[in-house]
């Protein structure tokens, strides 16, 4: 099993994605060949969008948040 197939198993779940500069928390919407797409809470002083695109090369790990 490679990283892409493992990450695709987390689609629809609450996850935390660690990158070298940030920790992004949200619902994993999709996994592409080069990016992860997460639905994130609105950012007060950020862009007016509720999605975050994270390049796969920047992902250090993905943690599923248990409820």
PDB file of N, CA and C in Angstrom:
ATOM      1  N   UNK A   1       0.858  -1.172   0.000  1.00  0.00           N
ATOM      2  CA  UNK A   1       0.000   0.000   0.000  1.00  0.00           C
ATOM      3  C   UNK A   1       0.900   1.231   0.000  1.00  0.00           C
ATOM      4  N   UNK A   2       0.640   2.154  -0.916  1.00  0.00           N
ATOM      5  CA  UNK A   2       1.435   3.372  -0.956  1.00  0.00           C
ATOM      6  C   UNK A   2       0.710   4.516  -0.236  1.00  0.00           C
ATOM      7  N   UNK A   3       1.371   5.657  -0.153  1.00  0.00           N
ATOM      8  CA  UNK A   3       0.827   6.794   0.594  1.00  0.00           C
ATOM      9  C   UNK A   3      -0.486   7.281   0.007  1.00  0.00           C
ATOM     10  N   UNK A   4      -0.608   7.348  -1.321  1.00  0.00           N
ATOM     11  CA  UNK A   4      -1.838   7.847  -1.946  1.00  0.00           C
ATOM     12  C   UNK A   4      -3.037   6.967  -1.611  1.00  0.00           C
ATOM     13  N   UNK A   5      -2.887   5.670  -1.700  1.00  0.00           N
ATOM     14  CA  UNK A   5      -4.015   4.791  -1.390  1.00  0.00           C
ATOM     15  C   UNK A   5      -4.358   4.844   0.092  1.00  0.00           C
ATOM     16  N   UNK A   6      -3.370   5.010   0.940  1.00  0.00           N
ATOM     17  CA  UNK A   6      -3.627   5.163   2.368  1.00  0.00           C
ATOM     18  C   UNK A   6      -4.389   6.464   2.640  1.00  0.00           C
ATOM     19  N   UNK A   7      -3.949   7.563   2.044  1.00  0.00           N
ATOM     20  CA  UNK A   7      -4.601   8.854   2.246  1.00  0.00           C
ATOM     21  C   UNK A   7      -6.027   8.851   1.694  1.00  0.00           C
ATOM     22  N   UNK A   8      -6.264   8.169   0.584  1.00  0.00           N
ATOM     23  CA  UNK A   8      -7.617   8.098   0.015  1.00  0.00           C
ATOM     24  C   UNK A   8      -8.583   7.404   0.965  1.00  0.00           C
ATOM     25  N   UNK A   9      -8.087   6.555   1.829  1.00  0.00           N
ATOM     26  CA  UNK A   9      -8.927   5.902   2.828  1.00  0.00           C
ATOM     27  C   UNK A   9      -9.407   6.850   3.909  1.00  0.00           C
ATOM     28  N   UNK A  10      -8.790   8.012   4.028  1.00  0.00           N
ATOM     29  CA  UNK A  10      -9.173   8.999   5.039  1.00  0.00           C
ATOM     30  C   UNK A  10     -10.155  10.037   4.512  1.00  0.00           C
ATOM     31  N   UNK A  11     -10.563   9.966   3.243  1.00  0.00           N
ATOM     32  CA  UNK A  11     -11.483  10.957   2.666  1.00  0.00           C
ATOM     33  C   UNK A  11     -12.787  10.942   3.460  1.00  0.00           C
ATOM     34  N   UNK A  12     -13.239  12.157   3.829  1.00  0.00           N
ATOM     35  CA  UNK A  12     -14.464  12.317   4.611  1.00  0.00           C
ATOM     36  C   UNK A  12     -14.241  12.342   6.104  1.00  0.00           C
ATOM     37  N   UNK A  13     -13.028  12.125   6.557  1.00  0.00           N
ATOM     38  CA  UNK A  13     -12.718  12.109   7.989  1.00  0.00           C
ATOM     39  C   UNK A  13     -12.034  13.400   8.416  1.00  0.00           C
ATOM     40  N   UNK A  14     -12.180  13.731   9.692  1.00  0.00           N
ATOM     41  CA  UNK A  14     -11.469  14.866  10.269  1.00  0.00           C
ATOM     42  C   UNK A  14     -10.005  14.481  10.417  1.00  0.00           C
ATOM     43  N   UNK A  15      -9.115  15.298   9.862  1.00  0.00           N
ATOM     44  CA  UNK A  15      -7.690  14.985   9.904  1.00  0.00           C
ATOM     45  C   UNK A  15      -6.893  16.230  10.282  1.00  0.00           C
ATOM     46  N   UNK A  16      -5.674  15.996  10.705  1.00  0.00           N
ATOM     47  CA  UNK A  16      -4.676  17.041  10.882  1.00  0.00           C
ATOM     48  C   UNK A  16      -3.519  16.693   9.970  1.00  0.00           C
ATOM     49  N   UNK A  17      -3.070  17.670   9.182  1.00  0.00           N
ATOM     50  CA  UNK A  17      -1.980  17.462   8.240  1.00  0.00           C
ATOM     51  C   UNK A  17      -0.816  18.347   8.680  1.00  0.00           C
ATOM     52  N   UNK A  18       0.317  17.738   8.949  1.00  0.00           N
ATOM     53  CA  UNK A  18       1.510  18.478   9.338  1.00  0.00           C
ATOM     54  C   UNK A  18       2.359  18.738   8.106  1.00  0.00           C
ATOM     55  N   UNK A  19       2.711  20.014   7.902  1.00  0.00           N
ATOM     56  CA  UNK A  19       3.639  20.418   6.853  1.00  0.00           C
ATOM     57  C   UNK A  19       4.840  21.053   7.554  1.00  0.00           C
ATOM     58  N   UNK A  20       5.918  21.344   6.844  1.00  0.00           N
ATOM     59  CA  UNK A  20       7.088  21.921   7.522  1.00  0.00           C
ATOM     60  C   UNK A  20       6.805  23.232   8.258  1.00  0.00           C
ATOM     61  N   UNK A  21       5.808  24.001   7.825  1.00  0.00           N
ATOM     62  CA  UNK A  21       5.559  25.304   8.442  1.00  0.00           C
ATOM     63  C   UNK A  21       4.238  25.424   9.172  1.00  0.00           C
ATOM     64  N   UNK A  22       3.390  24.401   9.140  1.00  0.00           N
ATOM     65  CA  UNK A  22       2.041  24.576   9.652  1.00  0.00           C
ATOM     66  C   UNK A  22       1.402  23.237   9.997  1.00  0.00           C
ATOM     67  N   UNK A  23       0.339  23.324  10.780  1.00  0.00           N
ATOM     68  CA  UNK A  23      -0.527  22.197  11.065  1.00  0.00           C
ATOM     69  C   UNK A  23      -1.920  22.605  10.614  1.00  0.00           C
ATOM     70  N   UNK A  24      -2.488  21.896   9.651  1.00  0.00           N
ATOM     71  CA  UNK A  24      -3.792  22.232   9.085  1.00  0.00           C
ATOM     72  C   UNK A  24      -4.783  21.170   9.522  1.00  0.00           C
ATOM     73  N   UNK A  25      -5.896  21.610  10.122  1.00  0.00           N
ATOM     74  CA  UNK A  25      -6.923  20.685  10.576  1.00  0.00           C
ATOM     75  C   UNK A  25      -8.202  20.930   9.788  1.00  0.00           C
ATOM     76  N   UNK A  26      -8.862  19.853   9.404  1.00  0.00           N
ATOM     77  CA  UNK A  26     -10.116  19.971   8.674  1.00  0.00           C
ATOM     78  C   UNK A  26     -10.583  18.615   8.185  1.00  0.00           C
ATOM     79  N   UNK A  27     -11.599  18.634   7.319  1.00  0.00           N
ATOM     80  CA  UNK A  27     -12.148  17.418   6.740  1.00  0.00           C
ATOM     81  C   UNK A  27     -11.482  17.168   5.401  1.00  0.00           C
ATOM     82  N   UNK A  28     -10.937  15.990   5.218  1.00  0.00           N
ATOM     83  CA  UNK A  28     -10.274  15.647   3.962  1.00  0.00           C
ATOM     84  C   UNK A  28     -11.330  15.435   2.893  1.00  0.00           C
ATOM     85  N   UNK A  29     -11.305  16.287   1.849  1.00  0.00           N
ATOM     86  CA  UNK A  29     -12.287  16.205   0.772  1.00  0.00           C
ATOM     87  C   UNK A  29     -11.835  15.307  -0.359  1.00  0.00           C
ATOM     88  N   UNK A  30     -10.563  15.422  -0.763  1.00  0.00           N
ATOM     89  CA  UNK A  30     -10.079  14.586  -1.861  1.00  0.00           C
ATOM     90  C   UNK A  30      -8.563  14.483  -1.819  1.00  0.00           C
ATOM     91  N   UNK A  31      -8.094  13.451  -2.496  1.00  0.00           N
ATOM     92  CA  UNK A  31      -6.660  13.210  -2.635  1.00  0.00           C
ATOM     93  C   UNK A  31      -6.377  13.068  -4.116  1.00  0.00           C
ATOM     94  N   UNK A  32      -5.577  13.980  -4.665  1.00  0.00           N
ATOM     95  CA  UNK A  32      -5.204  13.907  -6.066  1.00  0.00           C
ATOM     96  C   UNK A  32      -3.801  13.351  -6.216  1.00  0.00           C
ATOM     97  N   UNK A  33      -3.305  13.391  -7.436  1.00  0.00           N
ATOM     98  CA  UNK A  33      -1.954  12.897  -7.686  1.00  0.00           C
ATOM     99  C   UNK A  33      -0.892  13.792  -7.071  1.00  0.00           C
ATOM    100  N   UNK A  34      -1.207  15.089  -6.890  1.00  0.00           N
ATOM    101  CA  UNK A  34      -0.202  16.018  -6.378  1.00  0.00           C
ATOM    102  C   UNK A  34      -0.665  16.837  -5.179  1.00  0.00           C
ATOM    103  N   UNK A  35      -1.966  16.801  -4.837  1.00  0.00           N
ATOM    104  CA  UNK A  35      -2.466  17.652  -3.752  1.00  0.00           C
ATOM    105  C   UNK A  35      -3.495  16.942  -2.882  1.00  0.00           C
ATOM    106  N   UNK A  36      -3.603  17.437  -1.655  1.00  0.00           N
ATOM    107  CA  UNK A  36      -4.692  17.090  -0.751  1.00  0.00           C
ATOM    108  C   UNK A  36      -5.621  18.296  -0.699  1.00  0.00           C
ATOM    109  N   UNK A  37      -6.922  18.060  -0.622  1.00  0.00           N
ATOM    110  CA  UNK A  37      -7.893  19.146  -0.488  1.00  0.00           C
ATOM    111  C   UNK A  37      -8.641  18.929   0.815  1.00  0.00           C
ATOM    112  N   UNK A  38      -8.600  19.954   1.678  1.00  0.00           N
ATOM    113  CA  UNK A  38      -9.274  19.890   2.964  1.00  0.00           C
ATOM    114  C   UNK A  38     -10.296  21.004   3.079  1.00  0.00           C
ATOM    115  N   UNK A  39     -11.415  20.702   3.754  1.00  0.00           N
ATOM    116  CA  UNK A  39     -12.368  21.732   4.119  1.00  0.00           C
ATOM    117  C   UNK A  39     -11.962  22.210   5.500  1.00  0.00           C
ATOM    118  N   UNK A  40     -11.644  23.497   5.604  1.00  0.00           N
ATOM    119  CA  UNK A  40     -11.131  24.061   6.850  1.00  0.00           C
ATOM    120  C   UNK A  40     -12.070  25.154   7.352  1.00  0.00           C
ATOM    121  N   UNK A  41     -12.021  25.450   8.650  1.00  0.00           N
ATOM    122  CA  UNK A  41     -12.814  26.562   9.169  1.00  0.00           C
ATOM    123  C   UNK A  41     -12.330  27.875   8.568  1.00  0.00           C
ATOM    124  N   UNK A  42     -13.205  28.874   8.484  1.00  0.00           N
ATOM    125  CA  UNK A  42     -12.787  30.167   7.924  1.00  0.00           C
ATOM    126  C   UNK A  42     -11.652  30.793   8.735  1.00  0.00           C
ATOM    127  N   UNK A  43     -10.757  31.473   8.036  1.00  0.00           N
ATOM    128  CA  UNK A  43      -9.633  32.153   8.663  1.00  0.00           C
ATOM    129  C   UNK A  43     -10.004  33.626   8.800  1.00  0.00           C
ATOM    130  N   UNK A  44      -9.813  34.198   9.978  1.00  0.00           N
ATOM    131  CA  UNK A  44     -10.270  35.561  10.249  1.00  0.00           C
ATOM    132  C   UNK A  44      -9.621  36.566   9.298  1.00  0.00           C
ATOM    133  N   UNK A  45      -8.318  36.550   9.170  1.00  0.00           N
ATOM    134  CA  UNK A  45      -7.629  37.528   8.320  1.00  0.00           C
ATOM    135  C   UNK A  45      -7.006  36.867   7.096  1.00  0.00           C
ATOM    136  N   UNK A  46      -7.643  35.823   6.615  1.00  0.00           N
ATOM    137  CA  UNK A  46      -7.110  35.103   5.465  1.00  0.00           C
ATOM    138  C   UNK A  46      -8.039  35.185   4.276  1.00  0.00           C
ATOM    139  N   UNK A  47      -7.805  34.358   3.294  1.00  0.00           N
ATOM    140  CA  UNK A  47      -8.650  34.352   2.105  1.00  0.00           C
ATOM    141  C   UNK A  47     -10.069  33.896   2.437  1.00  0.00           C
ATOM    142  N   UNK A  48     -11.017  34.339   1.668  1.00  0.00           N
ATOM    143  CA  UNK A  48     -12.420  34.014   1.899  1.00  0.00           C
ATOM    144  C   UNK A  48     -12.784  32.687   1.230  1.00  0.00           C
ATOM    145  N   UNK A  49     -12.153  31.633   1.632  1.00  0.00           N
ATOM    146  CA  UNK A  49     -12.444  30.305   1.096  1.00  0.00           C
ATOM    147  C   UNK A  49     -12.439  29.305   2.242  1.00  0.00           C
ATOM    148  N   UNK A  50     -13.104  28.195   2.038  1.00  0.00           N
ATOM    149  CA  UNK A  50     -13.142  27.186   3.093  1.00  0.00           C
ATOM    150  C   UNK A  50     -12.390  25.922   2.711  1.00  0.00           C
ATOM    151  N   UNK A  51     -11.541  26.013   1.686  1.00  0.00           N
ATOM    152  CA  UNK A  51     -10.738  24.855   1.293  1.00  0.00           C
ATOM    153  C   UNK A  51      -9.256  25.181   1.369  1.00  0.00           C
ATOM    154  N   UNK A  52      -8.481  24.174   1.638  1.00  0.00           N
ATOM    155  CA  UNK A  52      -7.029  24.314   1.657  1.00  0.00           C
ATOM    156  C   UNK A  52      -6.443  23.280   0.710  1.00  0.00           C
ATOM    157  N   UNK A  53      -5.568  23.702  -0.175  1.00  0.00           N
ATOM    158  CA  UNK A  53      -4.855  22.808  -1.085  1.00  0.00           C
ATOM    159  C   UNK A  53      -3.453  22.622  -0.539  1.00  0.00           C
ATOM    160  N   UNK A  54      -3.062  21.390  -0.288  1.00  0.00           N
ATOM    161  CA  UNK A  54      -1.751  21.107   0.283  1.00  0.00           C
ATOM    162  C   UNK A  54      -1.000  20.197  -0.680  1.00  0.00           C
ATOM    163  N   UNK A  55       0.157  20.630  -1.163  1.00  0.00           N
ATOM    164  CA  UNK A  55       0.942  19.752  -2.047  1.00  0.00           C
ATOM    165  C   UNK A  55       1.400  18.500  -1.303  1.00  0.00           C
ATOM    166  N   UNK A  56       1.325  17.365  -1.967  1.00  0.00           N
ATOM    167  CA  UNK A  56       1.733  16.113  -1.326  1.00  0.00           C
ATOM    168  C   UNK A  56       3.197  16.127  -0.918  1.00  0.00           C
ATOM    169  N   UNK A  57       4.029  16.844  -1.659  1.00  0.00           N
ATOM    170  CA  UNK A  57       5.452  16.905  -1.317  1.00  0.00           C
ATOM    171  C   UNK A  57       5.685  17.589   0.023  1.00  0.00           C
ATOM    172  N   UNK A  58       4.735  18.429   0.471  1.00  0.00           N
ATOM    173  CA  UNK A  58       4.894  19.155   1.726  1.00  0.00           C
ATOM    174  C   UNK A  58       4.344  18.398   2.930  1.00  0.00           C
ATOM    175  N   UNK A  59       3.624  17.306   2.709  1.00  0.00           N
ATOM    176  CA  UNK A  59       2.993  16.576   3.810  1.00  0.00           C
ATOM    177  C   UNK A  59       4.035  15.751   4.552  1.00  0.00           C
ATOM    178  N   UNK A  60       4.124  15.988   5.868  1.00  0.00           N
ATOM    179  CA  UNK A  60       5.005  15.182   6.707  1.00  0.00           C
ATOM    180  C   UNK A  60       4.249  14.001   7.304  1.00  0.00           C
ATOM    181  N   UNK A  61       3.029  14.254   7.799  1.00  0.00           N
ATOM    182  CA  UNK A  61       2.165  13.155   8.215  1.00  0.00           C
ATOM    183  C   UNK A  61       0.721  13.615   8.258  1.00  0.00           C
ATOM    184  N   UNK A  62      -0.183  12.628   8.249  1.00  0.00           N
ATOM    185  CA  UNK A  62      -1.616  12.867   8.372  1.00  0.00           C
ATOM    186  C   UNK A  62      -2.083  12.103   9.592  1.00  0.00           C
ATOM    187  N   UNK A  63      -2.826  12.799  10.457  1.00  0.00           N
ATOM    188  CA  UNK A  63      -3.363  12.152  11.655  1.00  0.00           C
ATOM    189  C   UNK A  63      -4.877  12.238  11.610  1.00  0.00           C
ATOM    190  N   UNK A  64      -5.551  11.128  11.787  1.00  0.00           N
ATOM    191  CA  UNK A  64      -7.011  11.114  11.844  1.00  0.00           C
ATOM    192  C   UNK A  64      -7.426  11.499  13.255  1.00  0.00           C
ATOM    193  N   UNK A  65      -8.300  12.482  13.367  1.00  0.00           N
ATOM    194  CA  UNK A  65      -8.772  12.956  14.658  1.00  0.00           C
ATOM    195  C   UNK A  65      -9.942  12.084  15.082  1.00  0.00           C
ATOM    196  N   UNK A  66      -9.791  11.374  16.177  1.00  0.00           N
ATOM    197  CA  UNK A  66     -10.853  10.499  16.680  1.00  0.00           C
ATOM    198  C   UNK A  66     -11.891  11.332  17.398  1.00  0.00           C
ATOM    199  N   UNK A  67     -13.140  10.953  17.230  1.00  0.00           N
ATOM    200  CA  UNK A  67     -14.215  11.697  17.907  1.00  0.00           C
ATOM    201  C   UNK A  67     -14.813  10.903  19.036  1.00  0.00           C
TER     202      UNK A  67
END
